[in-house]
Amino acid sequence: MAEAHQAVGFQFTVRPDGVDLKLSQEVIKNIYLSGVTAWKKRAIQFKNGVLAGVYPASPSSWLIVVIAMMSSLYIRIDPSLGMIEAIKENLPHREYLSVQTRAVLSAILFATGLWLFFIYLLRYTLKALLSNHGWIFESHGKMSTSTRVWLSLVKMFSGRRPLLYSFQASLPRLPVPSVDDTIQRYLESVRPLLNSDQYNQMEMLANDFKDSKAARLQRYLILKSWWGTNYVSDWWEEYIYLRGRGPIMVNSNFYIMDLLYMTPTHRQAARAGNVVHAMLQYRRKLERGEHLRALGTVPMCSTQMERIFNTTRIPGIETDIVQHLTDRKHLVVYHKGRFFQVWLYTGGRHLLPCELETQFQRILNDTSEPQPGELKLAALTAGNRVPWARARIKYFGQGGNKVSLDTIESAAFFLTLDDERQGYDPANTKSLDSYAKSLLHGKCYNRWFDKSFTLISYPNGKMGVNAEHSWADAPIVGHMWEYVLATDCFHLGYTEEGHCKGDVNKGLPHPSRLQWKIPKECQEVIETSYLSAKQIADDVDFHGLLFHEFGKGLIKKCRSSPDAFIQLALQLAQFRDQGLFCLTYESSMTRMFRDGRTETVRSCTSEAVAFVRAMEDAGATNAQRLALFRKAADKHQNMYRLAMTGSGIDRHLFCLYIVSKYLGIDSPFLKKVLSEPWKLSTSQTPQQQLNLVDINKFPKYVGAGGGFGPVADDGYGVSYIIVGENLITFHISSKFSSPDTDSFRFGQHICNAMLDIQALFKTENEKKTVELHL
């Protein structure tokens, strides 16, 4: 064990004349370097706290104001309009101070107060500017004069060198929409899904709620929005994620794939070494508050980024909690049923990639057998939450099992060295499907689903991530993953033999096995969790689709939003697949607000339905279809913008429902809304958030995106990523147990829908060419 290796760093013998203590210089050196690193980190965190605390001003600006006030004492000009003199006369113990000392001290106090006043003035001015979202509703490619002026003011008030968390205090709070607006938008969203009788009944429920209970519930929400930083996020995390008692594997966790076409090295240990080192560099940037904001002038909330590392979802009987620790210096690795602890630091520095490769290779070479119950131990995190919570209390609450479990839960993250090759293979049409299922659930016992994320390494050098959802949303993990892949390929690199670069330190202590004593009763709980998880995993019908025919380049030439284009294609595919329309979920971020997370865009609009029906109507002309498409696309864009700017429907109704439960108020309308199934759940995976790789110059270095499991038993989950100009990747999930769904079939419908819509524009362009020729 690592502790045992460190224990031989000093020796002592007992003699009649006292104790003879012999210290190892190497250990003393490492202790010294570790202490220096810890103090440097504290100093950096303190400095960053000060810089963020006074932003958008700077500490040096305080000195400038003080010097200016001090200068006024000598030129006999009082810019304080008598306030310095008033402070001087009211200083405590002024009889013990000289006149000159009192004057200097008064000037410093006034200057400090004036400086703080200007900080808050600048901060609230910036917050007022960021509360303006008129720019987002302007047509793409056009910018009004008012928006140009607004953009210049935002840049001016944003300061020169903001840190990662500098803007937090200046971000506006998420506004509470009016009940009338929310209900009107809700009724508009369900109109195409209900017949006349159903709609009239829903309208009656909505109006009754609005006239009787809504005002009281709304007052509580407004009070919460004043008191808290965000009226949605804490309830969303607790009630949507942490209070769920079902398995989080497949149902909640999501995954992100590796580079689609490139594998930098086929050596498993080497690739894992570089990727883990890149993650440590990313964590250091987070700790130092270095500017890792996504591209764009408008700042986004960075709160979720604080919990990327050293975070674990802890199971409870009634509700789980998210445990976030700081400054933990180890990693837990799973390989062939064994758990290993690997230290990530030595002598006050990160392990180098080649040192990490050595450690991982040692684990791969280890031939020891799993201890009784160890092989499928992680299945506890894949099954139902209550059995896991009870087992954790009963069998892992003390002794060696507690020490080992604490080691996992306090680790920076979890790494699985898998033993099955995965990745995209053009010669194997099912390769992307298998890769996705491996990342989503694996064997149900070789990922620790409670960790903020599990890094998965395959024998052929491919990588991937399985992420727990309660602590953050997919763009946060995607942001980290984009940095890691770029750093791995373009900064760290590999030798010609595929190993990590650098000289190996052979004196590193070997990875240590975690020790378990798992009784038979606990092993039975593990097996039960495994069987229930396996049933869920085996039911996942997955299809990965690479759409090569065109990408966002051609869509933009059609003067359409790529997202609206794809969402309308999904509506057309859904209708062709099921013969009916359904409630459709598209996630949208609200991170322009403090502590913002997501909002729902209800993509199945009346305009989208009219377009789809025209596409299926043989009597409709292409000109009519195209006009309906543009109308539906504009509607979708407006809905998306409303969701981003705090005027969405579903989070407001969700919070009203939570308040009604607290107050014991029964609302048939809210119950009906919250019980409606999302049979088509969609999400776009963001890419190029940091723009570290020019994919036009390096087209092979593109990510494959990520995905999630089906939300409804008889529905589809669709994640898509618009990769560059000429590729769109779809990740489609459903359940084998549903006789009405088939992921491969739905993928074919998506392809055909995309091509059919593109044909409308092709026809229009050909018509314009003929008219121009004539």
PDB file of C-alpha atoms in Angstrom, residues 147 211 215 237 274 278 303 327 371 375 383 418 455 472 499 555 723 755:
ATOM      1  CA  THR A 147     -27.408  46.253 -29.937  1.00  0.00           C
ATOM      2  CA  ASP A 211     -58.425  32.513 -11.064  1.00  0.00           C
ATOM      3  CA  ALA A 215     -51.801  34.271  -7.329  1.00  0.00           C
ATOM      4  CA  GLU A 237     -31.687  19.500  -8.395  1.00  0.00           C
ATOM      5  CA  ASN A 274      -2.367  11.776 -21.098  1.00  0.00           C
ATOM      6  CA  ALA A 278      -4.999  16.914 -19.055  1.00  0.00           C
ATOM      7  CA  THR A 303     -21.354  27.769 -10.682  1.00  0.00           C
ATOM      8  CA  ASP A 327      -8.076  19.260  -2.636  1.00  0.00           C
ATOM      9  CA  GLN A 371     -12.028 -10.199  -3.266  1.00  0.00           C
ATOM     10  CA  LEU A 375     -16.352  -7.807  -8.729  1.00  0.00           C
ATOM     11  CA  GLY A 383     -29.691  -0.229  -8.985  1.00  0.00           C
ATOM     12  CA  ASP A 418     -12.071  -1.638 -19.600  1.00  0.00           C
ATOM     13  CA  LEU A 455     -13.632   8.147 -17.240  1.00  0.00           C
ATOM     14  CA  ALA A 472     -24.453  19.745 -13.628  1.00  0.00           C
ATOM     15  CA  HIS A 499       3.891   6.023 -25.200  1.00  0.00           C
ATOM     16  CA  ILE A 555     -28.507  24.666 -43.758  1.00  0.00           C
ATOM     17  CA  VAL A 723     -20.083  18.658 -36.296  1.00  0.00           C
ATOM     18  CA  LEU A 755     -33.267  15.015 -47.150  1.00  0.00           C
TER      19      LEU A 755
END
